[in-house]
């Protein structure tokens, strides 16, 4: 209770030492912006590649090929794949990307059979603008993922050019699957015919199995089926497939974790430095407080609270800006037509603030204990 | 019975191999309601004695009893709680918190008291009025003259209504007029409210406001003080 009554004193110390507080908060905010951004990428990688017990999707790709531009499979593999035990549905897909390199702004077209797609995927996506009727009616129509639509400013009725394809936006959809959010679904023949005639050729098959436990057996059966064909296949679970294609990104993001840790160390150093300097310049002031009857513990608590508040304010600003940038920028890391989302949400903000709070406490602890243990009379003598 | 009793009071410091003994077996009784001036050369132990009586330093040997409480036996936290209700300290350089207004400085000791915000406001306002500085309540220390700062410091010392006030050269940094104002205020607190005041000073004129003056040298009392019946107005 006494500490609560003294909180205005802490607030005044922060607001009336404005330059020191602002510099500390700015430093913490920058470090937390970087930390939150790195964590958002880490979470995106985890979301995109971590296998769960509910995964039922396989991707059938051309063996020994590593990008959509070179993976070519005959579309008539579909009939044989659908006959494999454990296969619930299969969608042939032609993937065209604006570039195969790692980028924050890749447009990925996925050509799919319209009827098959609607029946297989409509329950998993929510059309938030436009309509599927319009998409089915027009040959050049695209259903655009919400992230891609926000990033490119696409709305139903507009046309857009990317990767040599001019498509009409029939609708914008929302999906929990990060691989959907950043793509434009169009009619398979439309994509096959765009640029050059590749009718009958697809990039991959997306296969749904009847039971998650069937993923590996079905993958093996499909690959055995085409092992002696002129175009052999390599079949993976969707998460493993993404992990394989986005290997470079994952490695980079893994390395970026160290950058995130470095940011936390920077926050600790900044807050600790600010608190130490503040405590050193207020030796007499703390001695006065103790002379007035403040216990050493109360003085220590006031110092720790000040450090924690500085860290928290900086954390709110830094993590908040990171979240806003991720949200309004609608960024996603793309490579070879796969998407690694930048997964920034309120949970990440809460985690960042929790870490900031803990760092604030740790940073203030040592100077606070030193201040609380000083001999009061000695502080006045040395002033 | 004396309000403050010092028996064989000794304080030692260690500096490198040297033992410094600013107080050396001092015996002193201060009755309730006294206004005592302590004089003596630098290093004679005046401030050390003041700090011991205020409970912000602990004796190396001997006993120091204030209102029946043996300060030498109290824990650090116990002493802090005792200080908050029993003693107000007036410093030579005022030691106001620069980022707080006069009102907020005076309010600081009251934040330790479990009383309502309204009661706290009444007590702070009363202390500021008593110190004659209520009209500067919203001013920061840098906006006040030395004399005004010292009056705020006195208001801070009396806001919890402690029975004892200690003042370490309260006029040491003031001009003559401000010194007179501050000393008159302390005198009123002693006479009107019965505060026991112990004051360290180098200024013989200031001692004229006190009821008694004691001289210290090398950590011991060197002569009995002068007792005054009449004090200057």
XYZ file of C-alpha atoms in Angstrom:
616
model
C 0.000 0.000 0.000
C 2.783 2.413 0.918
C 4.422 1.652 -2.419
C 1.178 2.455 -4.237
C 0.918 5.794 -2.441
C 4.483 6.549 -3.539
C 3.887 5.746 -7.227
C 3.222 9.405 -8.112
C 6.753 10.131 -6.829
C 8.113 7.552 -9.308
C 6.020 9.021 -12.109
C 7.342 12.491 -11.360
C 10.916 11.235 -11.350
C 10.299 9.858 -14.835
C 8.412 12.797 -16.291
C 10.589 15.491 -14.758
C 13.855 13.859 -15.812
C 12.420 14.012 -19.304
C 15.554 13.713 -21.411
C 16.910 10.724 -19.494
C 13.536 8.978 -19.553
C 12.883 9.672 -23.237
C 16.334 8.479 -24.292
C 15.945 5.287 -22.296
C 12.427 4.685 -23.586
C 13.543 5.369 -27.172
C 16.450 2.913 -26.830
C 14.222 0.244 -25.322
C 11.584 0.875 -28.005
C 14.083 0.401 -30.840
C 15.458 -2.788 -29.307
C 11.962 -4.125 -28.645
C 10.886 -3.258 -32.190
C 13.717 -5.438 -33.505
C 13.052 -8.168 -30.945
C 9.331 -8.287 -31.723
C 9.956 -8.328 -35.470
C 12.425 -11.208 -35.132
C 10.008 -13.066 -32.867
C 7.194 -12.500 -35.374
C 9.330 -14.102 -38.093
C 10.225 -16.959 -35.743
C 6.580 -17.573 -34.996
C 5.777 -17.418 -38.692
C 8.384 -20.084 -39.405
C 6.996 -22.220 -36.585
C 3.427 -21.806 -37.850
C 4.399 -22.658 -41.399
C 6.669 -25.612 -40.694
C 5.727 -27.180 -37.368
C 3.910 -30.448 -37.940
C 0.725 -30.961 -35.942
C -1.392 -34.021 -35.284
C -4.168 -32.553 -37.451
C -2.083 -32.181 -40.629
C -3.675 -34.058 -43.531
C -2.142 -32.355 -46.581
C 0.565 -33.771 -48.812
C 2.338 -31.976 -51.626
C 3.367 -34.045 -54.625
C 6.257 -32.332 -56.423
C 8.574 -33.232 -59.250
C 11.490 -35.227 -57.795
C 14.826 -33.377 -57.658
C 13.211 -30.019 -58.408
C 13.215 -27.145 -55.957
C 11.189 -24.354 -57.507
C 7.822 -23.973 -59.238
C 9.469 -22.915 -62.491
C 11.140 -26.325 -62.904
C 8.664 -28.665 -61.260
C 6.522 -30.026 -64.106
C 4.207 -32.992 -63.664
C 1.607 -34.350 -66.097
C -1.870 -33.299 -65.003
C -3.159 -36.791 -65.703
C -1.258 -38.115 -62.666
C -4.372 -36.875 -60.844
C -6.492 -39.905 -61.724
C -3.875 -42.350 -60.382
C -3.218 -40.321 -57.250
C -6.931 -40.220 -56.423
C -7.024 -44.020 -56.586
C -4.340 -44.449 -53.902
C -5.722 -45.836 -50.625
C -6.048 -43.124 -47.998
C -6.416 -40.219 -50.433
C -9.526 -38.143 -49.725
C -9.055 -35.528 -52.472
C -6.344 -34.204 -54.774
C -6.008 -30.835 -56.470
C -3.618 -30.286 -59.382
C -1.999 -26.891 -59.099
C 0.056 -24.693 -61.374
C 2.118 -22.217 -59.356
C 3.476 -19.059 -60.954
C 5.439 -16.546 -58.912
C 6.686 -13.056 -59.664
C 10.140 -14.130 -58.559
C 11.717 -17.271 -57.138
C 13.966 -15.442 -54.735
C 13.218 -14.653 -51.130
C 11.194 -11.474 -50.972
C 8.675 -9.588 -48.860
C 6.431 -8.870 -51.861
C 5.950 -11.926 -54.020
C 2.703 -12.526 -55.880
C 1.933 -16.206 -56.194
C -0.708 -17.461 -58.634
C -2.096 -20.877 -57.964
C -4.017 -22.266 -60.880
C -6.579 -24.825 -59.661
C -9.600 -26.622 -61.172
C -12.447 -24.342 -60.114
C -15.000 -27.002 -59.257
C -12.526 -29.146 -57.354
C -11.216 -26.169 -55.428
C -14.645 -24.933 -54.391
C -15.714 -28.355 -53.165
C -12.415 -29.092 -51.396
C -11.515 -25.697 -49.894
C -14.619 -23.561 -49.534
C -15.166 -24.710 -45.949
C -11.615 -23.614 -45.035
C -11.740 -20.095 -46.442
C -14.059 -17.161 -45.844
C -14.776 -14.817 -48.731
C -14.719 -11.349 -47.152
C -15.276 -9.312 -50.331
C -16.610 -10.130 -53.782
C -18.036 -13.563 -54.567
C -17.132 -17.085 -55.636
C -19.873 -16.931 -58.297
C -18.005 -14.152 -60.060
C -14.798 -16.201 -59.737
C -16.393 -19.252 -61.329
C -17.988 -17.262 -64.140
C -14.901 -15.425 -65.471
C -11.903 -17.262 -66.882
C -9.426 -14.590 -65.754
C -10.891 -14.246 -62.266
C -8.747 -14.536 -59.137
C -9.670 -15.144 -55.502
C -7.042 -13.143 -53.664
C -5.753 -13.878 -50.148
C -6.422 -11.076 -47.677
C -2.739 -10.387 -46.940
C -1.890 -10.061 -50.628
C -4.977 -7.916 -51.238
C -4.066 -5.531 -48.392
C -0.444 -5.300 -49.477
C -1.284 -4.588 -53.118
C -4.455 -2.602 -52.385
C -6.607 -5.017 -54.380
C -10.399 -4.888 -54.247
C -13.081 -6.847 -56.148
C -13.579 -5.482 -59.665
C -9.966 -4.439 -60.095
C -7.476 -6.061 -62.446
C -3.821 -6.506 -61.634
C -0.659 -7.618 -63.439
C 1.995 -9.860 -61.952
C 4.354 -12.511 -63.367
C 3.061 -11.755 -66.877
C -0.508 -12.576 -65.888
C -3.343 -10.052 -65.909
C -6.093 -11.182 -63.552
C -9.443 -9.825 -62.480
C -10.113 -9.684 -58.715
C -13.387 -11.557 -58.189
C -13.081 -11.842 -54.431
C -10.868 -11.490 -51.384
C -10.729 -14.332 -48.895
C -9.504 -14.927 -45.383
C -7.883 -18.179 -44.279
C -6.128 -19.518 -41.193
C -3.601 -21.242 -43.430
C -0.605 -18.935 -43.989
C -0.073 -20.540 -47.421
C -3.459 -19.202 -48.546
C -3.153 -15.662 -47.252
C -0.551 -14.549 -49.739
C -1.760 -16.141 -53.001
C -4.227 -15.567 -55.821
C -6.260 -18.608 -56.833
C -7.202 -18.650 -60.522
C -8.496 -21.221 -63.007
C -5.872 -23.859 -63.814
C -6.103 -23.516 -67.622
C -5.842 -19.743 -67.318
C -2.454 -20.015 -65.590
C -1.313 -22.861 -67.807
C -1.989 -20.735 -70.882
C -0.484 -17.554 -69.519
C 2.859 -16.758 -71.090
C 3.318 -20.096 -72.867
C 1.215 -23.081 -73.614
C 1.554 -25.561 -70.783
C -1.843 -27.172 -70.917
C -1.752 -30.582 -69.264
C 1.239 -29.611 -67.080
C 1.010 -28.781 -63.396
C 3.572 -27.783 -60.777
C 2.282 -29.932 -57.957
C -0.661 -31.837 -56.532
C -2.073 -30.970 -53.136
C -3.429 -34.179 -51.672
C -5.733 -34.535 -48.680
C -5.489 -37.834 -46.837
C -8.308 -39.399 -44.883
C -6.338 -39.706 -41.638
C -3.308 -37.762 -40.350
C -1.645 -41.097 -39.553
C -1.795 -41.924 -43.282
C 0.483 -39.036 -44.355
C 3.702 -41.043 -44.626
C 2.207 -44.272 -46.031
C 0.256 -42.366 -48.697
C 3.328 -40.279 -49.591
C 5.364 -43.463 -50.048
C 2.662 -45.097 -52.165
C 2.380 -42.092 -54.468
C 6.149 -41.906 -55.013
C 6.294 -45.687 -55.640
C 3.542 -45.268 -58.204
C 5.643 -42.939 -60.337
C 9.132 -44.129 -59.522
C 9.684 -45.466 -63.036
C 7.721 -42.723 -64.824
C 9.487 -40.128 -66.981
C 8.472 -37.510 -64.370
C 9.062 -39.133 -60.943
C 7.542 -37.487 -57.880
C 8.722 -36.500 -54.437
C 5.884 -36.314 -51.909
C 6.087 -34.564 -48.568
C 3.727 -33.401 -45.873
C 2.867 -29.777 -46.598
C 4.864 -28.521 -43.578
C 7.927 -30.553 -44.550
C 7.574 -29.310 -48.119
C 7.568 -25.695 -46.953
C 10.530 -26.398 -44.684
C 12.409 -27.838 -47.671
C 11.714 -24.928 -49.999
C 12.152 -22.233 -47.389
C 15.283 -23.758 -45.923
C 17.332 -20.592 -46.470
C 14.754 -18.384 -44.813
C 14.465 -20.733 -41.867
C 18.229 -20.703 -41.450
C 18.292 -16.910 -41.605
C 15.422 -16.573 -39.177
C 17.159 -19.053 -36.877
C 20.228 -16.836 -36.952
C 18.023 -13.807 -36.316
C 17.084 -15.350 -32.970
C 20.539 -14.321 -31.804
C 19.727 -10.811 -32.961
C 16.586 -10.971 -30.821
C 18.583 -12.086 -27.806
C 21.036 -9.283 -28.500
C 18.125 -6.840 -28.432
C 17.096 -8.086 -24.998
C 20.663 -7.664 -23.728
C 20.611 -4.129 -25.173
C 17.367 -3.386 -23.324
C 18.899 -4.702 -20.099
C 22.029 -2.595 -20.581
C 20.027 0.542 -21.421
C 17.679 0.328 -18.474
C 20.451 -0.702 -16.078
C 22.614 2.204 -17.272
C 19.770 4.655 -16.882
C 18.925 3.396 -13.397
C 22.542 3.316 -12.238
C 23.087 6.901 -13.420
C 19.805 7.970 -11.856
C 20.661 6.335 -8.536
C 24.186 7.786 -8.513
C 22.835 11.277 -9.087
C 20.254 10.830 -6.347
C 22.371 9.450 -3.512
C 21.506 12.397 -1.251
C 17.860 12.329 -2.322
C 17.555 8.678 -1.328
C 19.301 9.441 1.955
C 16.754 12.232 2.537
C 13.906 9.810 1.860
C 15.347 7.406 4.407
C 15.811 10.254 6.885
C 12.122 11.022 6.462
C 11.321 7.439 7.440
C 11.358 5.554 4.131
C 12.800 2.094 4.735
C 15.686 0.830 2.627
C 13.332 -1.696 1.039
C 10.850 0.993 0.073
C 13.586 3.084 -1.551
C 14.786 -0.049 -3.381
C 11.245 -0.814 -4.514
C 10.813 2.729 -5.865
C 14.005 2.346 -7.907
C 12.948 -1.053 -9.262
C 9.487 0.258 -10.150
C 11.053 3.170 -12.015
C 13.256 0.805 -14.048
C 10.331 -1.486 -14.736
C 8.098 1.360 -15.889
C 10.790 2.732 -18.195
C 11.254 -0.722 -19.722
C 7.503 -1.283 -20.024
C 6.806 2.052 -21.690
C 9.661 1.432 -24.145
C 8.373 -2.108 -24.681
C 4.821 -0.950 -25.396
C 6.088 1.604 -27.917
C 8.588 -0.724 -29.645
C 6.460 -3.849 -29.725
C 3.360 -1.807 -30.589
C 5.069 -0.196 -33.579
C 6.376 -3.613 -34.698
C 2.869 -5.033 -34.523
C 1.417 -2.069 -36.381
C 4.052 -2.315 -39.119
C 3.459 -6.065 -39.481
C -0.313 -5.588 -39.506
C -0.626 -2.625 -41.842
C 2.320 -3.635 -44.023
C 0.821 -7.127 -44.498
C 4.317 -8.520 -45.011
C 5.068 -12.159 -45.606
C 8.356 -13.795 -46.508
C 7.931 -15.732 -49.718
C 10.235 -18.164 -51.429
C 9.491 -20.479 -54.337
C 5.781 -19.816 -53.993
C 5.603 -20.749 -50.317
C 4.799 -18.220 -47.651
C 6.339 -17.654 -44.244
C 3.955 -15.251 -42.503
C 5.154 -12.551 -40.141
C 2.996 -13.608 -37.246
C 2.662 -10.562 -34.980
C -0.329 -10.587 -32.651
C -1.476 -9.518 -29.187
C 0.102 -12.607 -27.654
C 3.472 -11.547 -29.004
C 2.927 -8.049 -27.569
C 2.072 -9.554 -24.178
C 5.182 -11.746 -24.307
C 7.329 -8.726 -25.175
C 5.901 -6.706 -22.305
C 6.395 -9.568 -19.878
C 10.029 -9.824 -20.917
C 10.422 -6.028 -20.660
C 8.941 -6.039 -17.181
C 11.282 -8.807 -16.074
C 14.273 -7.003 -17.586
C 13.236 -3.780 -15.833
C 13.165 -5.586 -12.490
C 16.535 -7.255 -13.089
C 18.110 -4.000 -14.319
C 16.964 -2.078 -11.264
C 17.719 -4.749 -8.694
C 21.439 -4.220 -8.110
C 21.417 -0.393 -7.950
C 18.277 -0.584 -5.806
C 19.905 -2.929 -3.310
C 23.003 -0.743 -3.207
C 20.896 2.354 -2.565
C 18.923 0.617 0.168
C 22.036 -0.524 2.028
C 23.936 2.769 2.013
C 24.627 4.367 5.390
C 22.410 7.444 5.492
C 24.830 9.671 7.391
C 27.680 8.629 5.089
C 25.631 9.770 2.057
C 25.351 13.269 3.537
C 29.041 13.334 4.493
C 30.139 12.411 0.962
C 27.786 14.876 -0.765
C 13.260 11.949 33.174
C 15.108 13.424 30.150
C 13.587 12.996 26.732
C 16.982 12.188 25.227
C 19.640 10.361 27.239
C 23.169 9.759 25.958
C 25.416 7.553 28.058
C 29.070 7.004 27.181
C 28.001 7.612 23.597
C 30.828 6.783 21.204
C 30.982 6.749 17.451
C 34.010 5.490 15.577
C 34.836 5.388 11.884
C 37.601 3.422 10.271
C 39.541 5.158 7.539
C 42.385 3.024 6.201
C 44.327 2.089 9.358
C 43.074 5.071 11.309
C 40.250 5.065 13.815
C 38.375 8.349 13.788
C 36.270 8.981 16.874
C 34.027 12.034 16.401
C 32.129 11.175 19.592
C 34.007 9.797 22.563
C 32.043 8.697 25.623
C 29.607 11.621 25.601
C 26.995 11.953 28.338
C 24.039 14.244 27.753
C 20.456 14.668 28.904
C 18.006 16.766 26.898
C 14.690 17.512 28.625
C 11.407 17.574 26.724
C 10.656 20.976 25.194
C 14.285 22.097 25.224
C 15.825 24.167 22.427
C 19.472 23.170 22.499
C 22.218 24.712 20.383
C 25.392 22.667 19.836
C 28.533 24.589 18.989
C 32.101 23.597 18.441
C 34.867 23.521 15.853
C 34.677 21.403 12.713
C 35.152 17.726 13.528
C 34.051 18.183 17.127
C 31.211 15.685 16.722
C 28.211 18.043 16.559
C 26.694 16.631 13.372
C 27.543 13.081 14.421
C 25.632 13.610 17.654
C 22.744 15.119 15.704
C 22.684 12.159 13.296
C 22.686 9.689 16.173
C 19.787 11.469 17.890
C 17.933 11.566 14.542
C 18.424 7.813 14.129
C 20.272 8.042 10.826
C 23.535 6.792 12.339
C 24.245 4.186 14.989
C 26.605 4.468 17.961
C 29.652 2.234 18.156
C 29.369 2.059 21.937
C 27.209 3.454 24.680
C 23.486 3.964 24.808
C 21.139 6.501 23.300
C 17.601 6.504 24.610
C 14.918 8.716 23.121
C 11.526 8.718 24.837
C 12.397 5.383 26.401
C 13.442 3.719 23.140
C 17.062 2.538 22.905
C 17.983 3.522 19.348
C 21.186 1.453 19.438
C 19.116 -1.723 19.725
C 16.743 -0.968 16.849
C 16.927 -2.651 13.451
C 17.361 -0.598 10.270
C 13.688 -0.931 9.425
C 12.676 -0.267 13.015
C 14.716 2.922 13.008
C 13.103 4.018 9.719
C 9.636 3.578 11.217
C 10.731 5.403 14.374
C 12.129 8.331 12.378
C 8.903 8.734 10.422
C 6.962 9.563 13.584
C 9.506 10.839 16.116
C 11.937 13.153 14.397
C 12.049 15.883 11.778
C 15.380 16.801 10.198
C 16.247 20.271 8.886
C 19.380 20.316 6.716
C 21.783 23.169 6.089
C 21.290 22.853 2.302
C 17.550 22.132 2.660
C 17.808 18.893 0.621
C 14.471 19.322 -1.099
C 13.738 16.924 -3.943
C 14.265 19.110 -7.016
C 11.638 17.442 -9.236
C 8.879 17.931 -6.660
C 6.983 21.115 -5.831
C 7.073 22.586 -2.334
C 3.742 20.895 -1.622
C 4.971 17.527 -2.907
C 8.185 17.808 -0.886
C 6.215 18.405 2.290
C 3.862 15.571 1.355
C 6.720 13.025 1.089
C 6.790 11.968 4.787
C 2.989 11.836 4.826
C 2.951 9.175 2.093
C 4.150 6.742 4.754
C 1.114 7.423 6.931
C -2.038 5.371 6.513
C -4.412 8.309 6.258
C -6.828 9.485 3.603
C -5.791 11.785 0.783
C -7.959 14.547 2.265
C -6.338 14.236 5.670
C -2.947 14.253 4.007
C -3.836 17.415 2.141
C -4.991 19.105 5.355
C -1.783 18.187 7.192
C 0.466 19.344 4.347
C -1.449 22.605 3.957
C -1.254 23.229 7.706
C 2.510 22.626 7.758
C 3.032 24.968 4.808
C 0.918 27.647 6.486
C 2.746 27.243 9.773
C 6.041 27.691 7.930
C 4.622 30.763 6.173
C 5.197 29.330 2.701
C 1.688 28.250 1.671
C 1.657 30.780 -1.172
C 4.635 28.982 -2.759
C 3.120 25.492 -2.573
C 3.207 24.971 -6.344
C 6.737 26.257 -6.797
C 9.698 24.022 -7.464
C 12.818 24.405 -5.297
C 14.648 26.163 -8.147
C 11.923 28.811 -8.134
C 12.393 29.569 -4.426
C 14.926 31.685 -2.542
C 17.182 30.036 0.044
C 15.034 31.295 2.885
C 11.868 29.993 1.242
C 13.493 26.624 0.593
C 14.475 26.385 4.233
C 10.905 27.152 5.293
C 9.661 24.365 3.002
C 12.255 22.072 4.613
C 10.986 23.057 8.059
C 7.405 22.410 6.931
C 8.526 18.955 5.740
C 10.178 18.326 9.124
C 7.044 19.197 11.127
C 4.325 17.781 8.857
C 4.175 14.459 10.721
C 4.078 16.344 14.033
C 7.217 14.720 15.490
C 8.169 15.581 19.082
C 11.824 16.186 18.122
C 13.332 18.462 15.499
C 17.017 18.331 14.664
C 18.575 21.077 12.575
C 22.078 20.948 11.128
C 23.250 24.531 10.633
C 19.806 25.639 9.430
C 20.999 29.198 8.744
C 24.417 28.257 7.328
C 23.367 29.065 3.774
C 21.038 31.997 4.465
C 21.388 35.771 4.547
C 20.758 37.582 7.797
C 17.066 38.342 7.187
C 16.246 34.839 6.035
C 18.221 33.387 8.943
C 16.160 35.469 11.349
C 12.917 34.282 9.747
C 13.976 30.629 9.898
C 15.176 30.893 13.503
C 12.024 32.716 14.570
C 10.016 29.894 13.028
C 11.987 27.262 14.913
C 11.609 29.256 18.097
C 7.824 29.404 17.634
C 7.699 25.668 17.046
C 9.576 25.190 20.319
C 7.535 27.668 22.320
C 4.058 27.201 20.812
C 4.070 23.515 19.957
C 6.557 22.272 22.549
C 8.910 20.703 20.016
C 12.236 19.610 21.404
C 14.844 21.128 19.116
C 18.517 20.272 18.860
C 20.435 22.520 16.512
C 24.019 22.512 15.338
C 25.419 25.907 14.500
C 28.637 27.822 13.984
C 26.919 31.165 14.349
C 26.895 32.617 17.892
C 23.992 34.908 16.958
C 21.842 31.914 16.088
C 22.402 30.402 19.528
C 20.546 33.355 20.995
C 17.287 31.810 19.804
C 18.019 28.593 21.747
C 17.334 27.975 25.424
C 20.690 26.299 25.996
C 24.013 26.172 24.233
C 26.514 23.356 24.653
C 30.056 23.280 23.311
C 31.694 20.159 21.990
C 35.319 19.490 21.235
C 36.972 16.235 20.226
C 33.763 14.330 20.762
C 33.092 15.503 24.290
C 31.233 18.300 26.043
C 33.766 20.881 27.093
C 31.637 23.212 29.177
C 28.183 23.594 30.530
C 25.930 25.630 28.313
C 24.465 29.046 28.795
C 20.892 29.010 29.967
C 18.618 31.807 28.795
C 15.393 32.902 30.319
C 14.858 35.607 27.724
C 15.252 34.963 24.034
C 15.288 37.577 21.297
C 12.029 38.209 19.479
